[in-house]
Coordinates of C-alpha atoms and ligand atoms in Angstrom, one line a residue:
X1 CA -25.2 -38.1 17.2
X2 CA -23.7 -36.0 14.4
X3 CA -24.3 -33.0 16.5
X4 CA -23.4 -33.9 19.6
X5 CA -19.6 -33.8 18.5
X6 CA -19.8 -30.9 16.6
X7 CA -16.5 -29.2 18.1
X8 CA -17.4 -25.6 19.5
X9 CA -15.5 -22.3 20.2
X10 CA -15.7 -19.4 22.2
X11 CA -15.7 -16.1 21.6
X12 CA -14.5 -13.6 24.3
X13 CA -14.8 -10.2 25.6
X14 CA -11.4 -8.6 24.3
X15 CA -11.4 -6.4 27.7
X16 CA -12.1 -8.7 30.3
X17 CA -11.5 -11.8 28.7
X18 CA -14.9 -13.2 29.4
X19 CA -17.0 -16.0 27.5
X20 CA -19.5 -13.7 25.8
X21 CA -20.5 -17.0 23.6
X22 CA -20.2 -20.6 22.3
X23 CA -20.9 -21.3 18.9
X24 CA -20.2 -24.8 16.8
X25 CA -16.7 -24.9 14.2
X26 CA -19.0 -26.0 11.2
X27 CA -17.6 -28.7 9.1
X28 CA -17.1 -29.3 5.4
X29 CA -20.3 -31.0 5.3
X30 CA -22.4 -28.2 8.0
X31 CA -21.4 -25.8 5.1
X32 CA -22.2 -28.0 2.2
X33 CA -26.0 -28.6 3.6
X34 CA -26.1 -24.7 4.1
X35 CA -24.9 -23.7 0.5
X36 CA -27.7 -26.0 -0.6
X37 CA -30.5 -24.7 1.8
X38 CA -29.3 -21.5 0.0
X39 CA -29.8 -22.2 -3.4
X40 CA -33.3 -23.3 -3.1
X41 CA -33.4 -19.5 -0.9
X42 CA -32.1 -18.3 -3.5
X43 CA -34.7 -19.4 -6.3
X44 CA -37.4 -18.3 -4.0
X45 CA -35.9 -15.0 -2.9
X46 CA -35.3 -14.3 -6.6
X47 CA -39.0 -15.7 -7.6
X48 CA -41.3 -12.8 -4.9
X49 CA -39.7 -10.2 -7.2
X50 CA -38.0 -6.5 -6.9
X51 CA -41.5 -5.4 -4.4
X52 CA -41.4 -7.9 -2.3
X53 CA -37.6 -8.2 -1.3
X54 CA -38.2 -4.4 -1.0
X55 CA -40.8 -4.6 1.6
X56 CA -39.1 -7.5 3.4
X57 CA -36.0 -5.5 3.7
X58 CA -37.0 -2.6 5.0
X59 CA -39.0 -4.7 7.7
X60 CA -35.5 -6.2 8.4
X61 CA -34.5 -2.8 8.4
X62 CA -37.1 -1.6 11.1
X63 CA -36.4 -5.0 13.4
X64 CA -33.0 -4.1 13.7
X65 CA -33.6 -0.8 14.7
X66 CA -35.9 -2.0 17.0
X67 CA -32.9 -4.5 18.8
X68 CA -30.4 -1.7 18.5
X69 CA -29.5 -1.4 22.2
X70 CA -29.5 -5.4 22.3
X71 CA -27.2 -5.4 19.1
X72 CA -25.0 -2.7 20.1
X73 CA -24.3 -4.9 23.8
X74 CA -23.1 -7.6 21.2
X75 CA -20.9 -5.9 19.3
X76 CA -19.5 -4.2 22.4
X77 CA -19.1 -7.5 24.2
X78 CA -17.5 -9.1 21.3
X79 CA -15.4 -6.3 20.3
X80 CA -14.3 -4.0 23.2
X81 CA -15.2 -1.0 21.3
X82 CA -17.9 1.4 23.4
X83 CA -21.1 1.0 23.0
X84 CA -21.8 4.3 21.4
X85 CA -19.6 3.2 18.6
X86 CA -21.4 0.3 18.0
X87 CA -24.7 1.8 17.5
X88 CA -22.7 4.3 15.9
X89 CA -21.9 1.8 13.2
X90 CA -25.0 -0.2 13.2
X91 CA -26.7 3.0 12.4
X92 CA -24.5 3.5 9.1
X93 CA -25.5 -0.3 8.1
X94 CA -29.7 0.4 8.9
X95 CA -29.0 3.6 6.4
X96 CA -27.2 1.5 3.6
X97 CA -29.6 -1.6 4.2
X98 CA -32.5 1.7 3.7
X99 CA -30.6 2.8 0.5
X100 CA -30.1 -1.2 -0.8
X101 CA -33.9 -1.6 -0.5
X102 CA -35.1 1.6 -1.9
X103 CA -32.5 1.5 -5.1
X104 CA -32.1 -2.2 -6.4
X105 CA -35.1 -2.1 -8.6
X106 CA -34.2 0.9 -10.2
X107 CA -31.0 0.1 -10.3
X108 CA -30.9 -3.4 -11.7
X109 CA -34.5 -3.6 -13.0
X110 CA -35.1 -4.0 -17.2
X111 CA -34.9 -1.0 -19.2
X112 CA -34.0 -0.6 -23.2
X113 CA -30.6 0.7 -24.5
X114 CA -30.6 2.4 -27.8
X115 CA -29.5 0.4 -30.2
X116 CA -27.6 2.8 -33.0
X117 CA -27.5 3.1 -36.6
X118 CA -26.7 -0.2 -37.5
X119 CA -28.7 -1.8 -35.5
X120 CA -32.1 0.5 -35.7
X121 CA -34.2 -2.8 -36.7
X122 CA -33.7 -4.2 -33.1
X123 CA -34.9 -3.3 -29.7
X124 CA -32.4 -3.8 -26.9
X125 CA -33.3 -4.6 -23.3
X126 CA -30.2 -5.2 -20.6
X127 CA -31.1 -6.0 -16.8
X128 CA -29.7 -7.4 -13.8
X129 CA -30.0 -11.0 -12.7
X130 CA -29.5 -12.8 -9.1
X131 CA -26.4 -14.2 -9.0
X132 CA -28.0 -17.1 -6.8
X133 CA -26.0 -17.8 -3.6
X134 CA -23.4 -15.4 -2.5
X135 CA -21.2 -16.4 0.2
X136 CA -19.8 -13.6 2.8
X137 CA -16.6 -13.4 4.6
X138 CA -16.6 -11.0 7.6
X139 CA -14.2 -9.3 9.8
X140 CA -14.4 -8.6 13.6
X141 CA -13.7 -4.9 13.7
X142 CA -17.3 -3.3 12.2
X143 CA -18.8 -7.1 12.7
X144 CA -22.3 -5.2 11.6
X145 CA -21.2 -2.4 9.0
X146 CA -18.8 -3.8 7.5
X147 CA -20.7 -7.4 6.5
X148 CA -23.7 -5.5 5.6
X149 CA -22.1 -3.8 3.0
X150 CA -22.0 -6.8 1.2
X151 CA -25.2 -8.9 2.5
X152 CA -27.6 -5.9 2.4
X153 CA -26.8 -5.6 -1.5
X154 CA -26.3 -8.9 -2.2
X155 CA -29.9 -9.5 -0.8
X156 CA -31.2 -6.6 -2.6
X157 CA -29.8 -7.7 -5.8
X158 CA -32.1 -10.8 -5.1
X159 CA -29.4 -13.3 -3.8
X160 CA -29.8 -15.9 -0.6
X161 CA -26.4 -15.1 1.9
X162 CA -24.2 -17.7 3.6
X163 CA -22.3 -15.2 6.2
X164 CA -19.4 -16.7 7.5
X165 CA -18.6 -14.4 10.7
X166 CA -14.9 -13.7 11.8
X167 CA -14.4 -16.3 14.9
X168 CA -13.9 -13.4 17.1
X169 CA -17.7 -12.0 16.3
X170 CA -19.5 -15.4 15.7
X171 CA -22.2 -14.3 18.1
X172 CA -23.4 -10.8 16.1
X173 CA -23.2 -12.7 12.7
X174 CA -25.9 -15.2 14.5
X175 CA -27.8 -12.4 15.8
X176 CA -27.8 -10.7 12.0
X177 CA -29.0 -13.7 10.2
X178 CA -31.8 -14.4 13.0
X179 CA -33.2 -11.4 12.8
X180 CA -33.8 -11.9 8.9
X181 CA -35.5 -14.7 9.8
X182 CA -37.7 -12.5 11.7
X183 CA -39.0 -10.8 8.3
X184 CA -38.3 -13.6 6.1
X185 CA -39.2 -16.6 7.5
X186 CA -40.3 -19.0 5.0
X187 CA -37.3 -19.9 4.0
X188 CA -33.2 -19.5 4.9
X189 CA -32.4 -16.7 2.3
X190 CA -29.6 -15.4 5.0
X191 CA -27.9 -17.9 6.7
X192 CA -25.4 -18.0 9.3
X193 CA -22.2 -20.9 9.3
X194 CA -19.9 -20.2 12.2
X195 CA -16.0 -21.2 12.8
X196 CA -12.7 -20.5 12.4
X197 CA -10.4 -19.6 9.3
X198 CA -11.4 -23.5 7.6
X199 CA -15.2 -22.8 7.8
X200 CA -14.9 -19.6 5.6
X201 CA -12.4 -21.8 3.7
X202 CA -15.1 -24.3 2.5
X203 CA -17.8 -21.8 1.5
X204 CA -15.1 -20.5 -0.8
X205 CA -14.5 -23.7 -2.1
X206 CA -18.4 -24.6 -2.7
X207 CA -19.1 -24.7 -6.6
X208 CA -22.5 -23.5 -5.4
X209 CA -21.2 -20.2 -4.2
X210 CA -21.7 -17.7 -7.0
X211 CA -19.5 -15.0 -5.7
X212 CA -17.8 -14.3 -2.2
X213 CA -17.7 -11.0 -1.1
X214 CA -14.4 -11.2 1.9
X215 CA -13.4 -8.4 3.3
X216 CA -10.2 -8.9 6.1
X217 CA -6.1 -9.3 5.3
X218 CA -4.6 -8.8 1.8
X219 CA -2.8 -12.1 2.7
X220 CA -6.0 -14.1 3.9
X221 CA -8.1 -12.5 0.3
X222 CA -5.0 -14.2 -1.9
X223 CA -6.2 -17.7 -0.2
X224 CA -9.6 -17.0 -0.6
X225 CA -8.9 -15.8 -3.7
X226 CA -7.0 -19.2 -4.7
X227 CA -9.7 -21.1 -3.6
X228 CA -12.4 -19.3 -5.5
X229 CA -10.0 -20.1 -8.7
X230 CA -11.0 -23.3 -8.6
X231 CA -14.0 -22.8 -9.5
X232 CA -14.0 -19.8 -11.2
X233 CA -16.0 -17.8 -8.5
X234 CA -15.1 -14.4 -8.5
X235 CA -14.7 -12.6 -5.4
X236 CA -15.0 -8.9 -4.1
X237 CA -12.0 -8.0 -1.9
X238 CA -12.1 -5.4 0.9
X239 CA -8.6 -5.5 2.3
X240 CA -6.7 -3.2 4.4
X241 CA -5.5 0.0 3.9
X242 CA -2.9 2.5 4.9
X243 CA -4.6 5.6 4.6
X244 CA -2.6 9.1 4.3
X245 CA -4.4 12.5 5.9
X246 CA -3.2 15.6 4.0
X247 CA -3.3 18.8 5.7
X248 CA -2.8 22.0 2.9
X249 CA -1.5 25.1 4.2
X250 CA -5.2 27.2 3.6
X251 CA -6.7 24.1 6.2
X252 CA -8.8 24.8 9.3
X253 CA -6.0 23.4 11.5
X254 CA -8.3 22.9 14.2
X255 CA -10.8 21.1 12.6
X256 CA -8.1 19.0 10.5
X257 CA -6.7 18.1 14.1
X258 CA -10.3 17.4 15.2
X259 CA -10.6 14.8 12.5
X260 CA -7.5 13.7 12.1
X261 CA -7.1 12.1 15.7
X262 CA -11.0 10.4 15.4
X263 CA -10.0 8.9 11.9
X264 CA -6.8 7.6 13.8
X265 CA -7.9 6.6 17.1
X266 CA -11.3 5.7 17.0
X267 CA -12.0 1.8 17.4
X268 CA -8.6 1.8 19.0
X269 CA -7.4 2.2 14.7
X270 CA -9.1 -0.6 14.4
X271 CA -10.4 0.5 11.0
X272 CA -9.5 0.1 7.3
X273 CA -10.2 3.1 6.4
X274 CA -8.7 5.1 9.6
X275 CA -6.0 7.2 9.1
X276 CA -2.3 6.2 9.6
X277 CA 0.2 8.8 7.5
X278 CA -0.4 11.8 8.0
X279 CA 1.6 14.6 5.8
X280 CA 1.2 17.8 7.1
X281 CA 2.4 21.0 4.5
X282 CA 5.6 22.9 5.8
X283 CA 3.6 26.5 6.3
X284 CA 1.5 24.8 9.5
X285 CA 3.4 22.2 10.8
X286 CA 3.6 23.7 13.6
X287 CA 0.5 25.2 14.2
X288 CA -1.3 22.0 13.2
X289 CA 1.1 19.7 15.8
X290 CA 0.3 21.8 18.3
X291 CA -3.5 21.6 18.1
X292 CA -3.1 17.6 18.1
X293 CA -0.7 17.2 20.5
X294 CA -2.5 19.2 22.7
X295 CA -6.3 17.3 21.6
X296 CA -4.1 14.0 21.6
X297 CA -3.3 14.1 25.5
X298 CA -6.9 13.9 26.3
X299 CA -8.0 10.7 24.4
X300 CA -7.8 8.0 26.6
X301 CA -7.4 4.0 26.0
X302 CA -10.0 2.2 27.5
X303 CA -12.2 5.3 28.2
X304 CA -12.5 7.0 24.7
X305 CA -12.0 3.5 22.7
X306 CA -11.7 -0.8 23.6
X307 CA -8.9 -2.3 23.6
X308 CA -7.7 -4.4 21.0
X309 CA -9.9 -6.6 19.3
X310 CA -7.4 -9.3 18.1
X311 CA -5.1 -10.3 20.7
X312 CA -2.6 -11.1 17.8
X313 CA -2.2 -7.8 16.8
X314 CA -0.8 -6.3 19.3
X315 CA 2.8 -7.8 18.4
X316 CA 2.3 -6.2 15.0
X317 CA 1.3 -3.1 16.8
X318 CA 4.0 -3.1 19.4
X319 CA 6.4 -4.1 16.1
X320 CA 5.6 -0.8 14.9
X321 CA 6.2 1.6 17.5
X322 CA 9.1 0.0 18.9
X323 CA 10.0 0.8 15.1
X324 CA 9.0 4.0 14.5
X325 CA 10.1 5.5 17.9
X326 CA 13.8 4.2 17.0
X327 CA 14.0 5.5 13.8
X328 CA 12.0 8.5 14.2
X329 CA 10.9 11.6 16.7
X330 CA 8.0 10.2 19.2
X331 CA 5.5 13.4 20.3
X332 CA 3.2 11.3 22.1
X333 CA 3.5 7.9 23.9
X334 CA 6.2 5.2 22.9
X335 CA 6.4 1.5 23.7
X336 CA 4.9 1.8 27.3
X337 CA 1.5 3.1 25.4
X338 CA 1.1 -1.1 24.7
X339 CA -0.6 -2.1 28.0
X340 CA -2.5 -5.2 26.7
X341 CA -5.3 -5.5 25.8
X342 CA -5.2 -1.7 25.8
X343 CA -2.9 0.7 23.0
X344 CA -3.0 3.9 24.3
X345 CA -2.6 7.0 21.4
X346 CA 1.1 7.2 19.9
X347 CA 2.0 10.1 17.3
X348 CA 5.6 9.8 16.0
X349 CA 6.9 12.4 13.5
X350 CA 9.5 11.6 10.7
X351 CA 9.5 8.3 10.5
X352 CA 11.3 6.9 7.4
X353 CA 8.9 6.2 4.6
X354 CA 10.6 3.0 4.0
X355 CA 9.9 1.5 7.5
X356 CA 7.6 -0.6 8.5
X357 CA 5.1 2.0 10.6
X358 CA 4.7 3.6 7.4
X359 CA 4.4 0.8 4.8
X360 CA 2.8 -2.1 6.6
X361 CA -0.9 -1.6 7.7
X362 CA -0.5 -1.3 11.6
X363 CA -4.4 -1.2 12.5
X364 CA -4.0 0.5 15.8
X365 CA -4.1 4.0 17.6
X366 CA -0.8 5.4 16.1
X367 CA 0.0 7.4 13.7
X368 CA 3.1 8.9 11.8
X369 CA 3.5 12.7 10.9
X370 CA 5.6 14.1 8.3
X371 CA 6.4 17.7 7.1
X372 CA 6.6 18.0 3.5
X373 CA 7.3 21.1 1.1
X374 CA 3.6 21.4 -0.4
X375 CA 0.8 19.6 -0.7
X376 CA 1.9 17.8 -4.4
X377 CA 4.4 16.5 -2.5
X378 CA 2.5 14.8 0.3
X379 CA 0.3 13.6 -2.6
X380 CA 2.9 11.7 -4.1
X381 CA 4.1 10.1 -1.0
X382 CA 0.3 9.3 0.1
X383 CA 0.4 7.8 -3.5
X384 CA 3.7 5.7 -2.8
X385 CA 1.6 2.6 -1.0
X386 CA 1.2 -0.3 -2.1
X387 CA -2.3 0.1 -0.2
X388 CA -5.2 2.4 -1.9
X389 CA -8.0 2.3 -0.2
X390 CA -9.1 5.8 0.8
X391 CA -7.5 9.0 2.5
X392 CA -7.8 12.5 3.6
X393 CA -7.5 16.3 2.6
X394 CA -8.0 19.1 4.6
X395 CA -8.0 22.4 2.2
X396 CA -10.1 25.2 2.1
X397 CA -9.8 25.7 -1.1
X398 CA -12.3 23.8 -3.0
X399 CA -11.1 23.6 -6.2
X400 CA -7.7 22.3 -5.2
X401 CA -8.8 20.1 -2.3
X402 CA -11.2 18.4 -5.2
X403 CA -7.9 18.4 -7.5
X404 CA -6.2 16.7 -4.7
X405 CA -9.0 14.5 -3.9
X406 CA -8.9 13.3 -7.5
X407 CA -4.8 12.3 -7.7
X408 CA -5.4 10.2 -4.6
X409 CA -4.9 6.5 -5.7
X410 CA -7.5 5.0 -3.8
X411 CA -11.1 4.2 -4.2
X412 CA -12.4 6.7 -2.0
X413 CA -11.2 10.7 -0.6
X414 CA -13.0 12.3 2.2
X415 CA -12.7 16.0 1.8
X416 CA -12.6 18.3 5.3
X417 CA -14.0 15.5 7.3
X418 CA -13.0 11.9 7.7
X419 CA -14.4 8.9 6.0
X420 CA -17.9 10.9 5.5
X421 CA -17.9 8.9 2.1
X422 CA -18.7 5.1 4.2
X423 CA -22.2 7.2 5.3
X424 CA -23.6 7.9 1.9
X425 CA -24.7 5.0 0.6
X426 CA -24.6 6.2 -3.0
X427 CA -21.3 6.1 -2.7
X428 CA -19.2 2.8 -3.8
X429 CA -16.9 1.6 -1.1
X430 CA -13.6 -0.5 -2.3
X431 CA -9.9 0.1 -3.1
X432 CA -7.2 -0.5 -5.5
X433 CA -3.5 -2.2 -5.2
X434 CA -3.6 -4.3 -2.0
X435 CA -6.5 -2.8 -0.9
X436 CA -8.4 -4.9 -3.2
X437 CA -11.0 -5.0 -6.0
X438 CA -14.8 -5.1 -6.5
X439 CA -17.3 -2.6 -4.8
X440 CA -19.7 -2.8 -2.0
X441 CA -22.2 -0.3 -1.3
X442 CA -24.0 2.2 -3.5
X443 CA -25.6 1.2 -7.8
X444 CA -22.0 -0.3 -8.2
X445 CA -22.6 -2.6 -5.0
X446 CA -25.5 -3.6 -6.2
X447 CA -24.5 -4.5 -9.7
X448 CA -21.1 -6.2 -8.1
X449 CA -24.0 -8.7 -6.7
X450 CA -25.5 -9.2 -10.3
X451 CA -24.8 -10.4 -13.8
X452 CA -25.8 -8.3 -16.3
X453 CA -28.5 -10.0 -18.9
X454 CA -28.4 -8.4 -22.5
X455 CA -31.2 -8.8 -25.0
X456 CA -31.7 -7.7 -28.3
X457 CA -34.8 -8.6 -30.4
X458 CA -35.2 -7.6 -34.4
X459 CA -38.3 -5.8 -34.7
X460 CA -38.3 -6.1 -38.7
X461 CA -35.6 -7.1 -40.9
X462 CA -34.2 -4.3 -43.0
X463 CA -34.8 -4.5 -46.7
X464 CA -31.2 -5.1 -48.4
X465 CA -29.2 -5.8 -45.6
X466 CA -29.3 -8.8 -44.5
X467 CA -25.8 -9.1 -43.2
X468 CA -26.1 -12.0 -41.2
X469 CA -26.8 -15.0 -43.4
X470 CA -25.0 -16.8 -46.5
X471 CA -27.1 -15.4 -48.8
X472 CA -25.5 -12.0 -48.4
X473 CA -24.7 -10.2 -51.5
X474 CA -21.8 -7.3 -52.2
X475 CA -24.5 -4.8 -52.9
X476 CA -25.4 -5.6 -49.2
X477 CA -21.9 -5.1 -47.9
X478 CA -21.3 -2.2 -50.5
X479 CA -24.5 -0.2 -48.7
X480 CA -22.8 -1.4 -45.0
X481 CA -19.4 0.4 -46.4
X482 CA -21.3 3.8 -47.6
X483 CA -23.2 3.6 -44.5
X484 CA -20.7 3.0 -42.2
X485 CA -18.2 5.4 -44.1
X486 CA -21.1 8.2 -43.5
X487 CA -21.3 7.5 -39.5
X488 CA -17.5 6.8 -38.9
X489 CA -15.2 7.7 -42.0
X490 CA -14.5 11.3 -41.2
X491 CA -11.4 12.6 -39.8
X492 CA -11.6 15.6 -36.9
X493 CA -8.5 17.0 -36.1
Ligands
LIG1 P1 -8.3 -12.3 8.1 O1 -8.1 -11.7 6.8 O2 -7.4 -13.5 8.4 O3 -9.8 -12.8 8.4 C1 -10.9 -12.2 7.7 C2 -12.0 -13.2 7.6 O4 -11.5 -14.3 6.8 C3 -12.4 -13.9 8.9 O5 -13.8 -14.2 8.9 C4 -11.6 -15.2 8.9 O6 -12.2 -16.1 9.8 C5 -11.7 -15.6 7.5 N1 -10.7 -16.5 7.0 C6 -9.4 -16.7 7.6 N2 -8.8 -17.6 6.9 C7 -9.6 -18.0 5.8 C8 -9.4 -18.9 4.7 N3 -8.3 -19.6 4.5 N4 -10.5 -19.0 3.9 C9 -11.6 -18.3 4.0 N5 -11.8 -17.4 5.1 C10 -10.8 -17.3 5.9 O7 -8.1 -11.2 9.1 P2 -7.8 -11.2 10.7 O8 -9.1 -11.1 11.4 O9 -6.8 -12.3 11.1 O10 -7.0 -9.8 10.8 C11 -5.7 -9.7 10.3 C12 -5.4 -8.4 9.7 O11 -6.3 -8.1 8.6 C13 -5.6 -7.3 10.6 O12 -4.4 -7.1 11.3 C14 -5.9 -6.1 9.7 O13 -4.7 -5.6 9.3 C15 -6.6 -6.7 8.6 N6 -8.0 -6.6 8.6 C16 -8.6 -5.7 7.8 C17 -9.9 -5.5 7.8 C18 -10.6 -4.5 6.9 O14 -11.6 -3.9 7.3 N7 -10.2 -4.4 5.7 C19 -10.8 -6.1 8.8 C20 -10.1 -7.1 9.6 C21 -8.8 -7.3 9.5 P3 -11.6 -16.3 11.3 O15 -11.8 -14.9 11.9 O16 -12.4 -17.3 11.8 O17 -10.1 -16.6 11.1

């Protein structure tokens, strides 16, 4: 009877407003049973050991590959984006589900730790534990990538997964956790609860959930976050970003133009680590301007991206480049470039670095332009965000593009190419400021899934110092003074 109320919702095709799927709001209680279907996952999961979660990932691994067409449709139905994108991205997330697989045993397995001087009557052991359940909170832009960067490791680390889908991608989230179940089918180690905003609300709230992983608005994380603090359950937090591109005056201004328009306009900017400020140095302004403006005119809305995901954000969109076009210099399109669903490209140059197109993330194909005196300067104003999750430099100049690189606030700096660092999975994936906390992807992912166990066993006790017990004489702490006096007592200036 339960069931047959269950309240549904739809989710639609952003470009043709089609039903793509229905899929039940889950309840308080829906998400309760889950939470504890997972933590009996979670014992199991964590009781076939490093091996087998090995093997059964990298079966998971091969059945998606298998359903890649079939998964990219999804995604494209449910997103807009093309469907070359979306295989693009569910590429990226078979190679970091690969790397998750292949790495968690070394990674997070036992090994000894020296144990020093004082302690050289003890043998030391530290190792990686299974948090239990880990709860994810997805978006709807990379509904495959972007999740998997946080279930993929999670599982690896030896977790069980309650993914709670963005309500605009219900349908791929399904799809993800069912073809787990394909590999792993005795028992629910990667569940599935669909719904709106509430649903991902009470996972967060579950005392069961060990850690959430959200990734989504700086606003919504601060709920989440709330939420979680009521039960102490700490939480990894992707949030947005609004990434700076940095063209030097030694750049390949062809290639920097290449890139710079993909990192803005692909997935409609649809992307938190897409570029949205870009600072260009004085010396090739105008060269560089004139190889984007001229590449710029030939991307397309609707041909060479979807249209916009969210219907919502097209006011912010709109907000912004009714903005930026008044207080700055448009070069290409304006206000008429907002033809819902579609957002065709806009660049607009000199656009006051206190408005809102260049302080508020604007998650569409636009971007701002600025001319600045070198390339310390458009450092410091990439810096000046209260975002920080990743960015640009175009130099061909190693050594200073690596310098540059390095200064960048942000978690992550993609050197002559754009956000080449989200394919290696080695690489940790995460920001700072409003762009969040916590990694996903590469050893740090995997440890962020993880607590650390420490051991330390005395092998023998050691004649004269026994320094933990009452019995413990002032010959005893006398010896500890000499001792430590030899190790630590001398001064190097
Ligand atoms: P949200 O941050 O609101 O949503 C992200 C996820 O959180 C979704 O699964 C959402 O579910 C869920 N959620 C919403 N409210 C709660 C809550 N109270 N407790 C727990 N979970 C909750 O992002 P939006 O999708 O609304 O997008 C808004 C903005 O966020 C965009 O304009 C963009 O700037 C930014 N964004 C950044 C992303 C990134 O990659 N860093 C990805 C997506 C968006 P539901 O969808 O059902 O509401």
């Amino acid at each position: 009877m339960a069931a047959m109320t269950t309240l549904t919702f739809d989710s639609l095709n952003p470009a043709t407003g089609q039903v793509v799927g229905s899929h039940p709001q889950q309840s308080a209680e829906a998400v309760h049973e889950a939470v504890g279907r997972a933590e009996e996952a979670a014992a199991w999961w964590a009781g076939i050991g490093p091996a087998e979660r090995r093997r059964r990932l990298l079966d998971y691994k091969a059945v998606i590959t298998r359903d890649l067409r079939e998964l990219a449709r999804l995604v494209h139905e449910e997103t807009g984006k093309p469907v070359g994108d979306a295989t693009l991205e569910i590429v990226l997330a078979i190679t970091h589900l690969d790397w998750a697989a292949k790495h968690a045993q070394k990674v997070l397995g036992r090994r000894r730790v020296a144990t020093g001087m004082i302690g050289m009557n003890l043998s030391a052991t530290l190792e990686y534990l299974p948090l239990g359940v880990v709860g994810v909170i997805g978006p709807w832009n990379y509904p495959v990538f972007t999740p998997m960067g946080s279930i993929a490791y999670a599982l690896a680390a030896g977790n069980a997964v309650v993914f709670k889908p963005s309500e605009l991608t219900p349908g791929v989230g399904v799809r993800l956790a069912e073809l787990f179940a394909e590999s792993v089918p005795e028992q629910p180690v990667f569940q599935t609860v669909t719904g709106l905003g509430e649903t991902g609300a009470f996972l967060a709230k579950d005392p069961r959930v060990k850690k959430i992983a959200f990734t989504g608005s700086t606003a919504t994380a601060k709920r989440v976050m709330a939420a979680c603090a009521e039960n102490l359950t700490p939480i990894v937090a992707e949030c947005g970003g609004k990434d700076a591109f940095i063209v030097d005056s030694d750049a390949d201004l062809p290639a920097a133009a290449e890139a710079c328009l993909w990192g803005a306009m692909s997935n409609a900017g649809q992307t938190c680590v897409g570029v949205e400020r870009v600072y260009v140095v004085d010396a090739v302004y105008e060269p560089f301007m004139r190889e984007l403006t001229e590449r710029v005119a030939r991307v397309k809305a609707g041909e060479h991206y979807g249209p916009i995901t969210m219907p919502g954000q097209l006011d912010i969109i709109r907000r912004h480049i009714d903005d930026a076009t008044k207080t700055g210099k448009i070069v290409t399109g304006g206000p008429e470039s907002v033809r819902a669903p579609y957002v065709d490209p806009v660049v607009v140059e000199d656009v006051p670095e206190d408005s809102p197109a260049v302080r508020e993330e604007t998650f569409g194909p636009t971007i701002t332009v600025r001319r600045t005196r070198d390339a310390q300067e458009a450092l410091n104003l990439a810096n000046a965000s209260a975002y920080g999750l990743a960015g640009t430099i175009f130099s061909r100049n190693a050594r200073r593009a690596m310098e540059l690189a390095r200064a960048m606030r942000t978690g992550m700096t993609a050197i002559n190419s754009v956000i080449s660092f989200a394919g290696v999975p080695a690489l940790p994936f995460g920001g700072v400021g409003d762009s969040g906390f916590g990694r996903i992807h590469g050893a740090d992912g995997l440890r962020e899934f993880a607590r650390p166990k420490a051991v330390s066993r005395q092998r023998f006790a050691l004649p004269g110092m026994n320094l933990t017990s009452f019995s413990r004489g002032q010959e005893e702490l006398d010896r500890l003074i000499r001792l430590v006096t030899f190790l630590h007592g001398r001064r190097k200036r």
